[in-house]
Short mmCIF file of C-alpha atoms in Angstrom, two decimals:
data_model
loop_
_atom_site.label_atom_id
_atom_site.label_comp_id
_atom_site.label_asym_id
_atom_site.label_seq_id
_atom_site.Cartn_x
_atom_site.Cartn_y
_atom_site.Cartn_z
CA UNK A 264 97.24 -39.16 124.16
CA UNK A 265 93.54 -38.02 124.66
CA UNK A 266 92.35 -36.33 121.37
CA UNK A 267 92.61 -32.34 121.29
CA UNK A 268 89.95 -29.57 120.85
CA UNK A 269 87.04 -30.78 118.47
CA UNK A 270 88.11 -34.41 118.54
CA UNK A 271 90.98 -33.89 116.45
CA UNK A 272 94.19 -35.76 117.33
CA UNK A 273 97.03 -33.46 119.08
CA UNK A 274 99.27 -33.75 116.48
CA UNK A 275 97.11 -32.46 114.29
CA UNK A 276 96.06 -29.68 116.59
CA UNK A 277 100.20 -28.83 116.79
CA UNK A 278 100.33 -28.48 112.75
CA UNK A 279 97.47 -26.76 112.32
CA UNK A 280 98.46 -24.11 115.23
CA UNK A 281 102.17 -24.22 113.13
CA UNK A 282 100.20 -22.92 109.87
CA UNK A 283 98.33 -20.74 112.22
CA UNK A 284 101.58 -18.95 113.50
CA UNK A 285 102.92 -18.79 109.95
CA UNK A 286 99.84 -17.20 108.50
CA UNK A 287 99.08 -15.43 111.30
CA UNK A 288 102.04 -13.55 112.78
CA UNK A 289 102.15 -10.76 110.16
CA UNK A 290 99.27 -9.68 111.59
CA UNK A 291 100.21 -10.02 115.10
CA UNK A 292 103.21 -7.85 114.76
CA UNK A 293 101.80 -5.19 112.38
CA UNK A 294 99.24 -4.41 114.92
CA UNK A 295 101.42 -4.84 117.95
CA UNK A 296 103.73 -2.51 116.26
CA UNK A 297 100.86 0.23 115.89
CA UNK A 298 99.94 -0.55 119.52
CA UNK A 299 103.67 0.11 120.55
CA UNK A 300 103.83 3.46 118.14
CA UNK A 301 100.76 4.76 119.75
CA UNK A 302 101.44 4.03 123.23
CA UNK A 303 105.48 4.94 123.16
CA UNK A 304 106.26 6.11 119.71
CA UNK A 305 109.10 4.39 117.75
CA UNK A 306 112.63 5.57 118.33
CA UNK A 307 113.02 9.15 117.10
CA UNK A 308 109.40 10.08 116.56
CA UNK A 309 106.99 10.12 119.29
CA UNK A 310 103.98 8.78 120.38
CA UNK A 311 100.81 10.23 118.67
CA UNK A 312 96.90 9.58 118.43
CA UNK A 313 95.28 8.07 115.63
CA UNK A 314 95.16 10.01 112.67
CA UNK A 315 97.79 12.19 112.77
CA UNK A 316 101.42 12.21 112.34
CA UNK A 317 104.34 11.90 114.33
CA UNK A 318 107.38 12.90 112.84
CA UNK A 319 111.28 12.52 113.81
CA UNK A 320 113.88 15.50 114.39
CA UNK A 321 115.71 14.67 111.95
CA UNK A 322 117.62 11.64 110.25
CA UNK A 323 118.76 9.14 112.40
CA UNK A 324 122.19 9.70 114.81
CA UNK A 325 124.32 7.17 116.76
CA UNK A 326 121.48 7.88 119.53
CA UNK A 327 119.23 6.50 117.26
CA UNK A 328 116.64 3.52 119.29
CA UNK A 329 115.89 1.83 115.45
CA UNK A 330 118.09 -0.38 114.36
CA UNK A 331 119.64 0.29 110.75
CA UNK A 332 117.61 3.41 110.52
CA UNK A 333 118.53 6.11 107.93
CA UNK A 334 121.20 8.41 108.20
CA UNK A 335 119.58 10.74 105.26
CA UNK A 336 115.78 10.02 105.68
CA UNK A 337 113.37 11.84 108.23
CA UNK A 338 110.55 9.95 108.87
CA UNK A 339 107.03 10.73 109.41
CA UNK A 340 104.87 7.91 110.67
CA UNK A 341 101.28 8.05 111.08
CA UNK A 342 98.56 5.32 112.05
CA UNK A 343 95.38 5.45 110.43
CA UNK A 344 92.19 4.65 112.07
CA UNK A 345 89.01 4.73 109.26
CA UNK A 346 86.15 3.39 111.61
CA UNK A 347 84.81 6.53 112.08
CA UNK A 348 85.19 7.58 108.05
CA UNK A 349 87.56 8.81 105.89
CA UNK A 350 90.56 10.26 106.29
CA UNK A 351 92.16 13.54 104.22
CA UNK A 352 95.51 13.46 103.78
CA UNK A 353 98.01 16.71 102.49
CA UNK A 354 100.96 16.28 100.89
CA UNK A 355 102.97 19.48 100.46
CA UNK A 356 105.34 20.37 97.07
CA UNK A 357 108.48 19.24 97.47
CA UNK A 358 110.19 21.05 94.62
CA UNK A 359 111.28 18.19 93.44
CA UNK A 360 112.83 16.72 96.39
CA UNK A 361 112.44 12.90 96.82
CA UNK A 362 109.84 11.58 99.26
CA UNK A 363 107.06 8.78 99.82
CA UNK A 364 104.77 7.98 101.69
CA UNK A 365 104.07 3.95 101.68
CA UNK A 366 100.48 3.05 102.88
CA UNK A 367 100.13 -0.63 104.83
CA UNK A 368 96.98 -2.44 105.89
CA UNK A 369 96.94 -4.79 109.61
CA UNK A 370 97.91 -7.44 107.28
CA UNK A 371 101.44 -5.84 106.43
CA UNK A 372 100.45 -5.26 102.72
CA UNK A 373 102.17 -2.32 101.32
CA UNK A 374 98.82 -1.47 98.98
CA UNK A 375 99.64 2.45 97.82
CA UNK A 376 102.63 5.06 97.81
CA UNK A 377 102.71 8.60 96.69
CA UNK A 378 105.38 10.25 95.78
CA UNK A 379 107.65 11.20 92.70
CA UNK A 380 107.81 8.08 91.42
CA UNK A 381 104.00 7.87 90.53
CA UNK A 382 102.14 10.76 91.76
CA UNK A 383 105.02 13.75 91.15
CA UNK A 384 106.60 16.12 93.71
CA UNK A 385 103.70 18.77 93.61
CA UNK A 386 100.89 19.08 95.96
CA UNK A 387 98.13 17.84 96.16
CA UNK A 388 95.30 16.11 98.13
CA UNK A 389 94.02 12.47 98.87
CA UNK A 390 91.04 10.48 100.78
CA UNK A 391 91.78 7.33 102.70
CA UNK A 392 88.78 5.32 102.48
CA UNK A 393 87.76 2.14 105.09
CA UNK A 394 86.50 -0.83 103.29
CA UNK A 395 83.50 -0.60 101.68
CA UNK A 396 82.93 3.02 101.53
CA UNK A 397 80.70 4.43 99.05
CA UNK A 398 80.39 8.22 99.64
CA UNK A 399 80.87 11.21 98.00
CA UNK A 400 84.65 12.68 97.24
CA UNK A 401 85.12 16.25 98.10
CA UNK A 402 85.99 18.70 95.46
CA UNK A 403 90.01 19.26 95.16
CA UNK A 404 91.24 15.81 96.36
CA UNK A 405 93.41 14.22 93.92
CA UNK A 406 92.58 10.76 94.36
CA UNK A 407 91.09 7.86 96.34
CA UNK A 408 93.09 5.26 98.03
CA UNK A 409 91.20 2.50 99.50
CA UNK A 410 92.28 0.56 102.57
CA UNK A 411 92.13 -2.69 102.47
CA UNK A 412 91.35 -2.80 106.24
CA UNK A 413 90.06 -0.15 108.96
CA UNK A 414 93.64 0.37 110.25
CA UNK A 415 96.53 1.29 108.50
CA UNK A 416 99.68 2.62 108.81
CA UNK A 417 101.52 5.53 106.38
CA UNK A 418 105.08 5.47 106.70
CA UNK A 419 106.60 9.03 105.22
CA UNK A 420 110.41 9.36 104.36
CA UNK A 421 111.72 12.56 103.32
CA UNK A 422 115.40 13.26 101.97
CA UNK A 423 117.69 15.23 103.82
CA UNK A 424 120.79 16.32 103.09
CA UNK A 425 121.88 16.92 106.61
CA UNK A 426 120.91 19.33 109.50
CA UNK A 427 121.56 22.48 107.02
CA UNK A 428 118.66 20.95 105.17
CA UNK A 429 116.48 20.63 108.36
CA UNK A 430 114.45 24.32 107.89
CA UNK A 431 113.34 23.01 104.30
CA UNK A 432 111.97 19.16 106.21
CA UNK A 433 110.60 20.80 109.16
CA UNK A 434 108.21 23.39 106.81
CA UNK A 435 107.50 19.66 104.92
CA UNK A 436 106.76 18.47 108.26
CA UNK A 437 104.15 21.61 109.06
CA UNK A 438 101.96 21.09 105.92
CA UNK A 439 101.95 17.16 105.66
CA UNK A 440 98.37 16.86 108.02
CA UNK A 441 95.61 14.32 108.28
CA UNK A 442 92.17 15.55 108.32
CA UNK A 443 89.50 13.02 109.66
CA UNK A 444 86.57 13.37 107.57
CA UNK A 445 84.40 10.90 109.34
CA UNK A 446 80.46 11.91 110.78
CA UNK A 447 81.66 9.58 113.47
CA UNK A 448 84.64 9.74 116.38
CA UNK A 449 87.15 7.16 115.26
CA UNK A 450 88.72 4.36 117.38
CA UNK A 451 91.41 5.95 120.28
CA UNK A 452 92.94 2.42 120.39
CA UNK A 453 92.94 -0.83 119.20
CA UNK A 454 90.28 -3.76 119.90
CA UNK A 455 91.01 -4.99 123.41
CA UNK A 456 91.92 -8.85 123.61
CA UNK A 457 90.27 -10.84 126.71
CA UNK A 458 92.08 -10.55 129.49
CA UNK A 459 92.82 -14.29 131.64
CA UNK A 460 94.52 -15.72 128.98
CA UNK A 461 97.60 -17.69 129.72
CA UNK A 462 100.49 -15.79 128.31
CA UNK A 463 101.62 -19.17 126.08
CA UNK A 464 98.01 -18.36 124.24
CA UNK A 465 98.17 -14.82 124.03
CA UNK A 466 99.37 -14.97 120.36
CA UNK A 467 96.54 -17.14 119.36
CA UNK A 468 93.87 -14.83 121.40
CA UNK A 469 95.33 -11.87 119.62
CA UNK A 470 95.23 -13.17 116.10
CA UNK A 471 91.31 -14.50 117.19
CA UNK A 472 90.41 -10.93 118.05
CA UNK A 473 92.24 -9.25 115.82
CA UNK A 474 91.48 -11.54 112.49
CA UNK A 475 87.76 -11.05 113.44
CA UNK A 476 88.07 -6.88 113.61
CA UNK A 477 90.53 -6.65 110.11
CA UNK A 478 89.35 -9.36 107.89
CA UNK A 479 91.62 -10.17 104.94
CA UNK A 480 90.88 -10.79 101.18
CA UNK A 481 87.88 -13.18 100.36
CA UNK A 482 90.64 -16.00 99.60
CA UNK A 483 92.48 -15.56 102.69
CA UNK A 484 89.49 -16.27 104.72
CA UNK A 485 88.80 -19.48 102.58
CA UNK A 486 92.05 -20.18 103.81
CA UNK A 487 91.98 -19.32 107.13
CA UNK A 488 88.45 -20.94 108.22
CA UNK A 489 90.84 -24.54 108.58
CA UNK A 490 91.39 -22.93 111.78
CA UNK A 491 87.85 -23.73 113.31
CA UNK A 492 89.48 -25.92 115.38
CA UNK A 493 91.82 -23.84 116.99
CA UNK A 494 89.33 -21.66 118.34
CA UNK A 495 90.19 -19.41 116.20
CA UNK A 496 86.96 -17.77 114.76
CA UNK A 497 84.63 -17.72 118.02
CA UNK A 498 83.73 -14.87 118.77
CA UNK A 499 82.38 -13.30 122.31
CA UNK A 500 83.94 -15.19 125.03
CA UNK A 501 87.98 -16.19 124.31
CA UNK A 502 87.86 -19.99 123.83
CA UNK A 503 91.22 -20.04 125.50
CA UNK A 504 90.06 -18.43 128.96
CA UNK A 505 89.73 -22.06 130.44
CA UNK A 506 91.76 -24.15 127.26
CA UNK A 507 92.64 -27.65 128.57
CA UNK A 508 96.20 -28.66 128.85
CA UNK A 509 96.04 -30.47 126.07
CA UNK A 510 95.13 -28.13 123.81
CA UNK A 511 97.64 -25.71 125.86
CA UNK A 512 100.05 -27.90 125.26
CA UNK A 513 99.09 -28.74 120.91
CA UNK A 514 98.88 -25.27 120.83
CA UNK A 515 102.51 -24.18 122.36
CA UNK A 516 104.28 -26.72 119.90
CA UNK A 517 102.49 -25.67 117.61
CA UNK A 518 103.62 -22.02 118.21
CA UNK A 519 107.04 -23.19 118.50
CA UNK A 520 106.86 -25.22 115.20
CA UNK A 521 105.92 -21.97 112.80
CA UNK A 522 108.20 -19.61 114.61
CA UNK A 523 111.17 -22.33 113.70
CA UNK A 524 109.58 -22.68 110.32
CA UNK A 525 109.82 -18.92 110.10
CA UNK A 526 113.22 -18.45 111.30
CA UNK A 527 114.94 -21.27 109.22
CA UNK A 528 113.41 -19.50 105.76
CA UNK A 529 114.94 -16.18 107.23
CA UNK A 530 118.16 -17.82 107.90
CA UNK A 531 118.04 -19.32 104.24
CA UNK A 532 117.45 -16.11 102.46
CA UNK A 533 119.58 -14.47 104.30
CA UNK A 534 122.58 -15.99 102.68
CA UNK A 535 123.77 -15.28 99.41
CA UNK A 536 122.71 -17.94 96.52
CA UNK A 537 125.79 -18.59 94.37
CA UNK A 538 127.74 -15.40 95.24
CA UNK A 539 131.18 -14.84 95.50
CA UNK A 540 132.67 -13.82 98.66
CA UNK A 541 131.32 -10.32 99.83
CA UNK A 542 128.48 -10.62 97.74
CA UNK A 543 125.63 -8.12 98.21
CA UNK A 544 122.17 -9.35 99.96
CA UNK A 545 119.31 -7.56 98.42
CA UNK A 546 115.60 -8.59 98.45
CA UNK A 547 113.24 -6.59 96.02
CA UNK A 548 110.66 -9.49 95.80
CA UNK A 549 110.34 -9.60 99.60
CA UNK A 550 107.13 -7.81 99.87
CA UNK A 551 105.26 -9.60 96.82
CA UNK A 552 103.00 -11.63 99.06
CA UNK A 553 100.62 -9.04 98.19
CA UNK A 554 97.91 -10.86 96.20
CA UNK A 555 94.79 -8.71 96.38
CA UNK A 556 95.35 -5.38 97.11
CA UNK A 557 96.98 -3.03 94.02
CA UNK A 558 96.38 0.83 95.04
CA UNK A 559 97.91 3.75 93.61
CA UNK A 560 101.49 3.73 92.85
CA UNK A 561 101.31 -0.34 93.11
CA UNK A 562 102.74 -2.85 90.24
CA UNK A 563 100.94 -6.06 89.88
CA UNK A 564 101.50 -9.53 88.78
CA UNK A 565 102.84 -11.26 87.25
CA UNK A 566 106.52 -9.68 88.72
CA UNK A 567 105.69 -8.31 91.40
CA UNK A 568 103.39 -10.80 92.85
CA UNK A 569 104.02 -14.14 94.49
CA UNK A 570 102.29 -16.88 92.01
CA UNK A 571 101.47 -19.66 95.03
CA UNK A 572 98.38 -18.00 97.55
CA UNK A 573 100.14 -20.57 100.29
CA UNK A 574 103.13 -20.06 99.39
CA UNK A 575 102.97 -16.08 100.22
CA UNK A 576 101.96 -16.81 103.43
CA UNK A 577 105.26 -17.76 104.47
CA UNK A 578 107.51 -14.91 102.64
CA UNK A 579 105.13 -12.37 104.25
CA UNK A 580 106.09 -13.56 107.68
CA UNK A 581 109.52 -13.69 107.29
CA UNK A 582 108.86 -10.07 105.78
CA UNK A 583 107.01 -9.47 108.64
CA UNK A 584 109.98 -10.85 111.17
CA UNK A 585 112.11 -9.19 109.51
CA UNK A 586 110.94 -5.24 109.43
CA UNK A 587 107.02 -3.19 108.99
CA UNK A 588 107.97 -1.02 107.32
CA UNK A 589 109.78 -1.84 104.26
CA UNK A 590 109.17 -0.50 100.97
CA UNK A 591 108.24 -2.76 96.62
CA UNK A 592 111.84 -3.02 95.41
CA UNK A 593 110.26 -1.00 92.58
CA UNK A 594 110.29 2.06 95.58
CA UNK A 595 113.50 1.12 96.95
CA UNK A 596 116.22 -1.59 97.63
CA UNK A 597 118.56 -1.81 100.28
CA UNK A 598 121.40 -4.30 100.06
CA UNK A 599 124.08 -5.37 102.70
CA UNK A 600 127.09 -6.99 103.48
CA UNK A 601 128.96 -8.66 106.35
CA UNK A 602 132.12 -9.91 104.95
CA UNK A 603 134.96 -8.57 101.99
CA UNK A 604 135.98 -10.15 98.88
CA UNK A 605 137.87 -12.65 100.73
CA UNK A 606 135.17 -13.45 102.22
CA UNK A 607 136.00 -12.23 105.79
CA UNK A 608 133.68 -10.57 107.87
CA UNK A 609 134.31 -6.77 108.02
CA UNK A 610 135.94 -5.52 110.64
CA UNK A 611 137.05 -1.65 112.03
CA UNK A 612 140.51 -2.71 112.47
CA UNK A 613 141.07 -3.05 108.92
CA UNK A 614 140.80 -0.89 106.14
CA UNK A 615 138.58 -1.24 103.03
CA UNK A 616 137.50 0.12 99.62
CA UNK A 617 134.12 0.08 97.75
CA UNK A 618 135.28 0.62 94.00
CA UNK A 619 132.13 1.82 91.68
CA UNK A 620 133.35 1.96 88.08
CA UNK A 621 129.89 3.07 87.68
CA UNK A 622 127.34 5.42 89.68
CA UNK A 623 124.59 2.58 90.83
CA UNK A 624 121.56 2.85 88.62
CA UNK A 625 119.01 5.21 90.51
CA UNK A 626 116.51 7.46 89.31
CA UNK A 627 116.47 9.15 92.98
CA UNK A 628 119.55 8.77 95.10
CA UNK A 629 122.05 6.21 96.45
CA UNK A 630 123.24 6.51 99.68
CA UNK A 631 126.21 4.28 101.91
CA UNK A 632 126.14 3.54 105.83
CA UNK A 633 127.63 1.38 108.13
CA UNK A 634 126.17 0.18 111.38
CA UNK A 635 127.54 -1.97 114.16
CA UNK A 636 127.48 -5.59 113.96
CA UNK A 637 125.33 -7.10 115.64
CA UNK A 638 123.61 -4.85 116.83
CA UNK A 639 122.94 -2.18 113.73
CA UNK A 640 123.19 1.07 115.50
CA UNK A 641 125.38 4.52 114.03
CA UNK A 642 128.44 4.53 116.28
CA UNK A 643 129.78 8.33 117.10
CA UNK A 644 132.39 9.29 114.56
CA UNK A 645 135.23 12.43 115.21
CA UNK A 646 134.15 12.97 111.87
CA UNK A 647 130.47 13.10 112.63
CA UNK A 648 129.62 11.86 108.90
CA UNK A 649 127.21 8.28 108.75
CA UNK A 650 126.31 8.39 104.88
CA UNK A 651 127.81 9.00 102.43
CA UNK A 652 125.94 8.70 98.36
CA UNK A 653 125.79 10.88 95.38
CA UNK A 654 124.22 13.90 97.53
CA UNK A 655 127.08 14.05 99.85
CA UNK A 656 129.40 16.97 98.48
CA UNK A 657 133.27 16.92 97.64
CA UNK A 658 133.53 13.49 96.43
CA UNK A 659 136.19 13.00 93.98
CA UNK A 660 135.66 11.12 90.92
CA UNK A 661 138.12 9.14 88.65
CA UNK A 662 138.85 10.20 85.60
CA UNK A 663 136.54 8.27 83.99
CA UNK A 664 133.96 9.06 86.12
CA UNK A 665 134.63 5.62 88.69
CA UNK A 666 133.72 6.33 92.41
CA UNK A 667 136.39 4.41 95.16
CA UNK A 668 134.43 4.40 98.71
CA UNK A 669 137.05 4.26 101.78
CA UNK A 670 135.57 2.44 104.83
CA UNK A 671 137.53 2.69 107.71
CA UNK A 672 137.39 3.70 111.59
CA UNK A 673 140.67 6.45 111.27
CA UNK A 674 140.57 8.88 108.90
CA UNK A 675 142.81 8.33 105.48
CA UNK A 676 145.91 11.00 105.63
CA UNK A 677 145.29 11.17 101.45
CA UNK A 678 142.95 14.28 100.86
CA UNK A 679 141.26 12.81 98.37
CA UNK A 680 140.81 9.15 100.11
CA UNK A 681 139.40 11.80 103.14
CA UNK A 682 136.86 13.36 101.20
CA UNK A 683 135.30 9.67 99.90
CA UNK A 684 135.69 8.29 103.50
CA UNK A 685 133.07 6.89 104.75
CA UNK A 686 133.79 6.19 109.07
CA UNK A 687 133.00 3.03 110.11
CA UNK A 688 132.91 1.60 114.13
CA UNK A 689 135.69 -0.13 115.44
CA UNK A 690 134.54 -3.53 115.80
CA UNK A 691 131.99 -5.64 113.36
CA UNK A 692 130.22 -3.41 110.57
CA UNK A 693 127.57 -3.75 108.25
CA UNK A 694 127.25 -1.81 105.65
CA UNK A 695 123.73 -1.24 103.92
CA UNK A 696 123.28 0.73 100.18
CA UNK A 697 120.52 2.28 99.89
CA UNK A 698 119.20 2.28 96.14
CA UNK A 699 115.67 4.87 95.76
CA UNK A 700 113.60 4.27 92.31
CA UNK A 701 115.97 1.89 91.04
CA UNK A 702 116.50 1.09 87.51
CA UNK A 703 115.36 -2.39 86.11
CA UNK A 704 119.56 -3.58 86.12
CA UNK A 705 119.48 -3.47 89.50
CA UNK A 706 115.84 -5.53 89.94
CA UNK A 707 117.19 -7.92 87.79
CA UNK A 708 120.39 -8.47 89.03
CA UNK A 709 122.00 -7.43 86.16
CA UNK A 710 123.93 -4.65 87.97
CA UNK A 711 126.04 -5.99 91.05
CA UNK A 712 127.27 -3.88 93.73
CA UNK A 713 130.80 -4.80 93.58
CA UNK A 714 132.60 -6.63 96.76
CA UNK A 715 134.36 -4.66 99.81
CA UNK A 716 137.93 -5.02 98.90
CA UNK A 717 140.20 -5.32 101.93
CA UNK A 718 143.39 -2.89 102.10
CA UNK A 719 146.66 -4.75 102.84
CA UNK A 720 147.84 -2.87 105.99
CA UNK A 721 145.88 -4.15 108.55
CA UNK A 722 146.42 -7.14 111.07
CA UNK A 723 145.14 -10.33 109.01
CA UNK A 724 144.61 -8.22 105.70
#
């Protein structure tokens, strides 16, 4: 086989275009992702210009387009464009009421939050600053978060207690503004990729552009100049206008070798290690990957950072395959499960109990929901209740203060079984717990969620 671009054999061109794809995709998607939120919005809230939010009508309902998105969240979503200059952001008192707002750079680092956990409820005022700014701060801003690159996404969640708590979000939603502060008009979209590229390169052509417009840390670009030979960091003209077929070809294994790589970590980590049937998935060290980048609100190394530079390249794209917008465990965890204690996947035709001998260790809230399985969507309930936590009211207690969850589709007959039921669709479920500020026990691991315990009246209970 004839050698590949730069004289270097194919096979070499495929592995290098493999760590490519691995290193690269976070970046692909997190910008594709503000491309799609500009141009069509995503699910509830709709599409906006730069610099200014777009916010959702409330939590999410069984007509919800996001998969597994909160039943007692409202999110506001805003995409940050700092070529032009600063950006000033409001943040209205919430009396107390839990919110954040998590601040991520085109590489998918979460590098800042606000919010009670580090900045209190009250009001107050901040400057987003592009990368190397050096100008003066106005008086009455609070404090100065600094992007690591010129785009950047803040994704908002505010509680809700249900549409009775709606007035109270949508006067939230009023006062929460971006400012741009710039003495010069920022970008209206993203930098356009060369068009003529064969759609098998259109990945590589996007990370070429886009890697060239939102450089990462210094010792990611060490890392990233092995790619010379790809094509990678030419600039002007797209390198892959008129590729050869051999390259074409080194360079579509090579895209089909990381995306495997990718998905076979994702299907590892995705299954429990050592668990006993039913066992709770939950990730808090998933976003760690961030190496460089600690703004306010942050927690550094050594726990909360990923030790191996290389290594962090491939957690942050599963990350990355996995969800943009995800939150530190230190913010928030969210755990699942697909099967009971038996270790049976969970099912609507059965019936099922969550027993809590103890409230799970929050300093915010802990919330309950169950989607569909597969395809993690809110089904419609007669009920019309998708979450159910320590905010829902009427929930009865034990005695000694114990919390039993009932997950079925019908409604329990027992009054008290009613008012701790928690509907669930007919078919596959997944239920996903919701943990805000959670306490060290449960970033340890030394508080488990306990198994889904199947009720013996069902077919195959």
């Amino acid at each position: 086989m004839a050698p590949g671009r730069g004289g270097l054999e194919p096979d070499v061109v495929t592995a290098l275009a493999a760590d490519a794809y691995v290193y690269g995709s976070p970046l692909v998607r997190r910008l594709s992702a503000v491309q799609a939120c500009l141009r069509d919005g995503r699910g509830a809230p709709s599409p906006v210009e730069f610099n200014d939010f777009a916010h959702a009508d409330g939590p999410a309902t069984p007509g919800a387009h996001v998969p597994f998105a909160p039943a007692d969240l409202v999110d506001a979503l805003a995409q940050l464009d700092l070529s032009g200059g600063p950006v000033r952001l409001h943040v209205p008192d919430t009396a107390g009421a839990y919110f954040v707002l998590q601040f991520v750079d085109a590489w998918s680092n979460a590098f800042a939050y606000l919010g009670p956990r580090v900045t209190g409820a009250g009001e107050g005022d901040w400057m987003i600053v592009p990368p190397g700014w050096a100008g003066t701060v106005p008086d009455g801003v609070s404090g100065v978060i600094d992007a690591p690159t010129s785009v950047v996404s803040v994704v908002g969640r505010l509680a809700c207690d249900g549409p009775e708590d709606m007035p109270r979000v949508r006067s939230l939603q009023q006062e929460l503004t971006l400012t741009h502060l710039g003495d010069r008009a920022h970008r209206t979209r993203l930098p356009a990729t060369e068009p003529g590229v064969p759609g098998e390169l259109r990945f590589f052509e996007e990370l070429r552009v886009w890697m060239g417009d939102f450089p990462p840390s210094r010792a990611d670009r060490a890392y990233q100049d092995r790619f010379q030979p790809l094509g990678l960091l030419e600039e002007g003209i797209s390198p892959y206008v008129s590729a050869g077929p051999g390259l074409v070809r080194a360079l579509g294994r090579g895209l089909a070798l990381g995306r495997l790589r990718v998905e076979e970590v994702a299907r590892r980590t995705a299954v429990a290690a050592d668990g006993p049937p039913g066992a709770w998935q939950k990730h808090p060290h998933l976003r760690d990957y961030n190496l460089d980048h600690f703004g306010v609100g942050t927690l550094g190394p050594p726990e909360w950072v990923i030790s191996d530079r290389e290594a962090s390249y491939l957690v942050r794209a599963v990350a990355a395959r996995r969800g943009h917008w995800l939150p530190h465990g230190y913010e928030a965890v969210y755990a699942h499960t697909s099967r009971d204690s038996r270790g049976r996947p969970l099912h609507g035709a059965h019936r099922y109990v969550l027993r809590l001998a103890q409230p799970p260790p929050v300093r915010a809230f802990w919330s309950l929901t169950a989607y569909d399985s597969p395809g993690g969507h809110l089904v419609v309930n007669a009920a019309d209740r998708y979450v159910i936590g320590d905010r829902t009211p009427g929930l009865v207690h034990g005695p000694d203060g114990s919390l039993t969850l009932h997950l079925s589709a019908q409604r329990p007959a027992d009054p008290v079984e009613a008012a701790n039921w928690l509907p669930v669709p007919a078919g596959g479920f997944l239920p996903v717990m919701r943990l805000h500020l959670p306490d060290q026990s449960v970033l340890d691991g030394s508080y488990v969620i306990p198994p889904v315990d199947p009720l013996g009246d069902g077919p195959g209970a």
